[in-house]
Every structure is written in C-alpha cells, then in structure tokens.
Amino acid sequence: MRIWNAWVRFGAVVLACLLPVLAQAGVLQARWEFRLLPGGAQVAVHPEAAGWGAAQVPGSVHTDLLAAGLIRDPYVGAPEAQLQWIGLADWEYRAGFDVDPATLARPHAELVFEGLDTFAEVELNGQPLLRADNAHRTWKARVDGRLQSRGNVLRIVFRSPITRLLPAVQAMPHKIAGNYPSPYGDEPRDAMVGNFVRKPAYHFGWDWGPRYVTAGVWRPVRLEAWGAQRVTDLAMRTEALDANLAALTALVEVEHAGADATLPLRLEVRDPDGKAVVRIVRDVRVKAGRQTLQVPWQVPKPRRWWPAGQGAQDRYSVQVTLGAGDDPALQASRRIGLRSVELRRDKDAQGGQGFAFVINGREVFAKGANVIPFDAFPARVDTARLRTILTAARDANMNMLRNWGGGYYEDEAYFELADELGLMVWQDFMFGGGMQPGFDPAFRQSVVAEARDNVRRLRHHPSIVLWCGNNEEETAWKDWGHGRDLGKADPAFAARVWQGYVDLFGHDLRAVVAEQGLGVPYWSSSPSNDLDDKANDSTRGDKHYWQVWGNPALPVGAYLKETPRFMSEYGLQSWPSQAMVDRFATRAEQRIDSPVIQAHQKFMAGQGNERLLHYIRLGYGEPADFPAFLYLSQVMQAEGIQLAALHHRASRPYTMGSLYWQLNDVWPGASWSGMDHDGNWKGLHFQARRFFADLAVAALRDDGMTRVSLLNDTAQPHPVRWRLRVMDLQGQLLGTQEQAVVLAPGSATEVGRFSDARLLGGADPARTIAVVELLQDQRLLSRQVVGFVEARDQALQPGQLQASLQGEGDALEVVLQARGLVRAAWIGFGANEAVLEDNLLDLLPGERRVLRVRSASDARTLRAALRVQTLGDVLEGSR
C-alpha cells in the first residue's frame, strides 16, 4: 500500500503485484484490481472491501465482490437491502500492462473505453486522461508519447451516481418524475437520480428486477496504434434496391496525418456463398484530418435479406483496404444485408393512421416480444446465452424483438444473431420512462454523442428496422399525470421540461438517425404517434395496453375489445418453474407472502402476487398450494397472451404487429417473461410457437360468439382445409363442419362466426368443447380448443393423461396417451435439465402424442423424475 501511495504521489514505477502482460492492438491485456476508494464513507463500514482484490474486466463491482467472496449471491434469498451500500460507494480500479515495441513505434495511439459505468476519472501513468459521465458512450483518449514499454498503470475512479447527483436533485424546487423509488433508503423516494444520469435505468430497480446500482469497466478497453493513416469506419448506403439490382455506396472514413497523399483503395464484395462479385481498385486523394471517401458499387440480381418467414437471411461481406500491405489499421470489413425498410403510415377513411413495417416493398406483420437486459450485470451475458434466447425467439416463429429503452445498447453479438436469424429489431434509445432533463444543454449534448456512437456502431445490421427515442416518456407526461402535476406546481418549469423533451426526442435524435442511420426510420417514443396530440392511441401509432394486468385489471377477455394499429406492449405475469424457484428459495420459504418470494416479485413493491392471484382466480380458481400457484400462473399467462396475439393477427391489416411483454428475464423471479433467466421455456413460449405460426387458426370466443379466422403470414398462397368439431369431454362427437379454402399471401381470412347456441345445441357448456383445426393435406397445422365456460367451471377430470418415458441415450421419448380431454399438460423432470420438443399441451380424448427429449441425465434418472401436471389434476386439488 505504501508503494502504491508513493507511485500516486511521485509517479514511480508500477507495483510488483501488477504482473506485466502484453498490450497489443485490440483488447488491452492487463491485470486488473479494485477496492473501495480510500477516504470514502463506506470504507469504515465495509473494511473488507478496502484492500486490493482481483477484478475482471469487462465486469462490475458487484461481480468482483461476489467473486472475492465479499458479498452474498445477489440472486439467492433476499440480500438486496444489505447490498445497497455498494451503489453509495466510490470505487477504484487499476491495471498494469506492457506495450510491445511495434506498438510503441507507431506515431499515433489511442485508448478506447467501450463502456465505463458511469462517472469515471481515468489516469494513465499518474496523469489525467479523461473524465466520463455516460455509460452508453464509447470514450477515447489519445496516448501518443505517454506509453512505456513496461509498467504502464491505468487508474480509474468511479464515483457513486447517487452521492454525486443527489444534492442537486434535492435542491430542485420541483422534481421531474422518476421511475421506481428505492425501498431501501439509499436515496429519498422524492429525489430519484436515475433520470439525471446516462446509466442503464434498470440498475435503479424495475418492476421485474432488483436494484443494484453497480459500477465498473463493463465493456472492453482497447489499445489502438497506427501510422500516417487509418480507416476509422465503413458503412454502406443503399441508393437503389429491388429484385433486379442493388446499387450502394461504400462510405470509407479515413483519418490522415501529414501532407496530402494519393493512395490505392481496394474494395471487395463477396456474396453469401463467399464468391467475389465486386472488385474495385482506384487511387484516392486523402487530406490531413478526417474525411469520408465514397465508392459506388452494384450487384445484379441481389440476394436480399428478409425477416424470418419471409425469405432467406442472405448477407454479403464487404472489405476495404487503404494503401499497400496488410496493416489492420488500414482495413475494415462489414457483413451486411441488402434490404429496404419503410414505416408505412397510410391514413384511412376513419381518420386513423396505419403503422406497418415494409421490408423490400412487402408489408410484414411483426410477431414477437420485448427484450429487457439479460442480467443485472451485463458483462456476465455471453454469446452462448444470447444465442440460446434469440434462437428460441426464432423457433417460436417470432420475427421482431423490441429492445426496450431502460437497459443498454446490446453488443455486436446480439445484432449478428438477429441478422442471422431474421429477427427485426425495434431499437429504443436508452430512456426507460419518467422524464429526463432535456432542458439541460450539457445533458442533451451527451445524449446526442451517445446516439451518434451507437447508431454508427450498429447501423450496418439489416435487422435494425426502427430507432425509437424512448419508452413511455410521452405517454407518462400526457396520460399518467406527470405533466399535469408539474404544470400545477410550476407552469413555467413544466413548459421548460416539455420543450426540452421536444428538442431532444423531436429534433436531436431524429437528426442523428437521419444523418447516420442509413435510411432506417425514426419514431420519437413508444407508445406515440410521433409527437401528435394523443400519445397512446388505438387508431394511430403504436399502443401499450395495460388495462389487462395493470389498472383497472380487466379480465383477459378485454384483450378482444382492444384493436390497435400496432401493439408494442401488453402482458401477463407468471412465475418460473419449481426447479428455478428452488435455486433462490428453500421449500420452507415458498409461500406467496414469504419475504424471499416477495423479494423476487417486484411488481407493486413485492405485493404483485395478489394481482397474479386475481387473474388465476378469475379463470382457474384458488390454487391448492404453492406448486399449483406456480403452474397456474404459467397456464394463465400462456392462454391470456394467446388470446391477445391471435386477436391482433386476426385483425390484419388494420393491426400489423403484436409484441408482448416480455421475452426474457434479468434474474430469477416473477415477471412477464416467456423464458426464465437461464433461457428455459415457460408455458408462454411454447404457446407462442403455436399462436405465432405462419399458418394458424384463430378461434376467438367473445360474448357468446366464436369468430374463426385463418392466418397466413407467408408470401405465398396456401390451399388448406379448416375443420370445426363439437364434442364432449370424453370425445363423443356432437357436430362437425369442414371446408377447403386458399389463403392469400399475407392475410387474415374470417371464415365464420358461430353462436354458443348453434355450437352447443342444448349440450352442457361445462362438458362440451369446440375444436377448430387448420389442415394441409393430412397434416395438422394449427388447433384451438374453445371452452364455453372458464376452466374453473369445466368438468375436467383428474387422471386423464398417462405419461411414460421410453428409449435410451439420445433416443428418449415421452409418450402421452389421453383418456378424456386434457388441458394444459406440463411435463417436467424436477431438477434435471431436459429439453422437450413441446409442452403445455391440450390433448383430445383418445389422442396420443410422442415428444422427443434431450437431456444430459440418463433415462433411469429421468424416468424416476417424470411428473405431469394437467388442469384436471391441479383444479381437482383446489375444489
């Protein structure tokens, strides 16, 4: 410690404990350490964190403390209140590194910090280097002449955003609305700092995740060195694109030092099969400073990039080289998809206005979900987890994901996967709700720089089809009382706040996207009609609908009364599986009102289980015990979201999108997700694969009438048959109807409306169902079972499903045999990890299903662990 202090004072050599390692062009190779900053208030309270400990970069304070054994696992039990001191503390990181002779010989060098969270003071070899105040930006600092061959020391001090900003926020006579107040006393409930800092908003807590106000070097640090020139960016601007020709311009950004020079520039384009289709070599004139060189190129009969279900996800590779040789600083490459994108907003005769994404001239119905951060600590999210979850989205027939604005801009790996899988991305800028200080010029300037960094970083990805200014800020101001309340308290300040909003989201970010976004449209907020009078309108723009689940907690049938132009948020909660709950709560703690269970239920500050019970009781009755509560929560969620999504699809072309809240989880707990934190499918995700299928049937019962529509999201016509059968719960057929039809491309075709009286014909509604199916040749494409009463009132019987595990090794199968009607059959294997090809199934009387199973566990273990839950079994225990 004395040696380190002496270095700080006198610029001495690096400590012996900092092992020298090679720093080469690319990610900085260094040994990192961290500690509480000496002199801070938390040092005396937490002396265990005052000494130097090993750090991981990329990483965060919380994960470093956990790895050192200095804190409990933030996800297990209920440790959240005891860990809030971390966000109140200042932290110090340091790294030692060497630089190889080739790098030192370069006349120009730069340290690039891809993510500093958030208020950071950076020194190199005892001298100030930069100050950062935005976790979403890329920070760069020239280090020409400041590097040594051995013993370089990088030091970063992270200041607590709470203690840094709280005095100024508390001094405001009237506060702007924040998001979720802390229940832990680390900041006052009436003076929240989260909206004033450019840091992932969810770190301050949300209604689906914990409050962990972390800090650290959350993305890599790179050391870049170059000679007289370097290529700093490469982008492709589409000039014209159709089935016959792609005409583009390569935008090559070059930085040049010294006198004007003429250099050769080579551009090569390879098609999706790797064949060179364009080769251009020309001399270019470069001047001192930064400039953009433009190189036009064309490809006849291009292979265009399409969203999933519409065509192939073909991509081309483009590489440019400036000058001679193979210097990486003079090269750049991009993998691009050739596609056009339009947000079509045609007006209708009723005064409404459409909201449809048009890709390569074709309107595409958007099917998918909202994406939240994949972990409370972003550096823990690796490409394998991203691939698991995004592949699952594609497997569930999704074609769009909305990256929600309260998190962070995802890594390249996320968008590469979206490109590969054909998942269109609606990308919010990182504003999650409440209101922000757009009236502050310095704040606006920081946001503009952040937007420019990220639009330029990500703009070559064909998956990005929309940049959206924020999540729910406009509707909060106009509809939730934020603007009204501030206007009553201080009209002049309220007007200033709103003008700042318009300046930032109506002008600044729109201008960045127009200048840098390569033609991708911009939308100022979600929900909105792009700064029109009404923010959350069913007839214009996109819609967030929370009257089901939120206030006034309408029954799920209300989804059928709401027909938007584009539904960008709606949702119902559920809990994850019993096995997942067992990982953070003991069985003794597994009660709806236990402190640990409430700690993992963030809605209504831990009281959200009452809302969840409200919906379970409406449709399914009272759960007999906690396992029944877990199961029924997933059944309710899956069946409710199915109802809404099929209604949206059946309303095409008036409605052109359905994105439910939400795809994934940030940690293990209750939420609106269809997949748990590990990427395991909940019932909703299995159901989504059915209700988002390109060819599907929508049988929607409302007010005693069942409306049957046939859905075709493909670009081709399909000859099909639809069949309607009415039967009792034991399979006795009471009536049938069948018809052949050709489904037009991109269509929803209503084929009939049937009253309960017509279908039942006097039969007992509690003992009767209607089965509506879509068939092609002899293949069943889609099926819906329609009940005439709520599940709680159906005469479902227990013991109607027999299940067995057959086979060995890689040839395992679950065989299901139904005696009578089986609803919502869930097959599980306890704590054993196993992947089934389908789950949460309805089976008709006498039906047999065989499901493939993949698992690392052996057949004997799985056979002993096999358990099946059905509504008939679970509801019997509740009666």
Coordinates of N, CA and C in Angstrom, one line a residue, residues 5 51 105 185 191 250 256 262-263 276 288 326 442 580 606 611 659 683 691 729 865 870:
N5 N 0.9 4.3 -2.8 CA 0.7 5.7 -2.5 C 1.9 6.5 -3.0
G51 N -9.2 -3.3 0.8 CA -7.9 -3.7 0.2 C -8.1 -4.1 -1.2
A105 N 6.3 1.9 -31.6 CA 6.9 2.6 -32.7 C 5.9 3.4 -33.6
G185 N -33.8 3.1 1.3 CA -33.3 4.3 2.0 C -31.9 4.8 1.5
A191 N -36.6 12.1 -4.5 CA -35.5 12.7 -5.1 C -34.7 11.7 -5.8
A250 N -20.1 2.7 -50.8 CA -19.3 2.4 -49.6 C -18.8 3.8 -49.1
H256 N -6.1 10.9 -41.7 CA -4.8 11.0 -42.3 C -4.0 12.1 -41.6
T262 N -1.8 10.5 -52.3 CA -2.6 9.7 -53.2 C -2.3 8.2 -52.8
L263 N -3.4 7.5 -52.5 CA -3.2 6.1 -52.1 C -4.2 5.2 -52.8
A276 N -16.6 -13.8 -54.9 CA -16.3 -12.3 -55.1 C -17.2 -11.9 -56.3
A288 N -5.2 16.0 -44.9 CA -5.0 16.0 -43.4 C -6.3 16.0 -42.7
D326 N -0.7 -5.2 -45.4 CA -1.8 -5.8 -44.7 C -1.9 -5.2 -43.3
A442 N -26.1 20.6 -21.6 CA -25.0 19.6 -21.4 C -25.5 18.2 -21.5
M580 N -36.5 -23.7 -10.8 CA -35.8 -22.4 -10.8 C -36.1 -21.7 -9.4
G606 N -43.4 -5.8 -4.3 CA -43.5 -7.1 -3.7 C -44.9 -7.7 -3.5
R611 N -52.1 -9.5 -7.4 CA -52.6 -9.3 -8.8 C -52.5 -10.6 -9.6
L659 N -46.3 -7.4 -30.1 CA -45.1 -7.6 -29.4 C -45.5 -7.7 -27.9
G683 N -44.4 -21.8 -20.1 CA -45.5 -22.2 -20.9 C -45.8 -21.2 -22.0
F691 N -49.2 -19.8 -31.5 CA -50.0 -18.7 -31.9 C -49.3 -17.7 -32.9
L729 N -66.4 -34.0 -23.3 CA -65.0 -34.1 -22.8 C -64.5 -35.5 -22.9
A865 N -37.9 -39.2 -12.3 CA -38.3 -37.8 -12.0 C -39.5 -37.3 -12.8
T870 N -51.7 -31.4 -15.2 CA -52.8 -31.0 -16.1 C -53.8 -30.2 -15.3

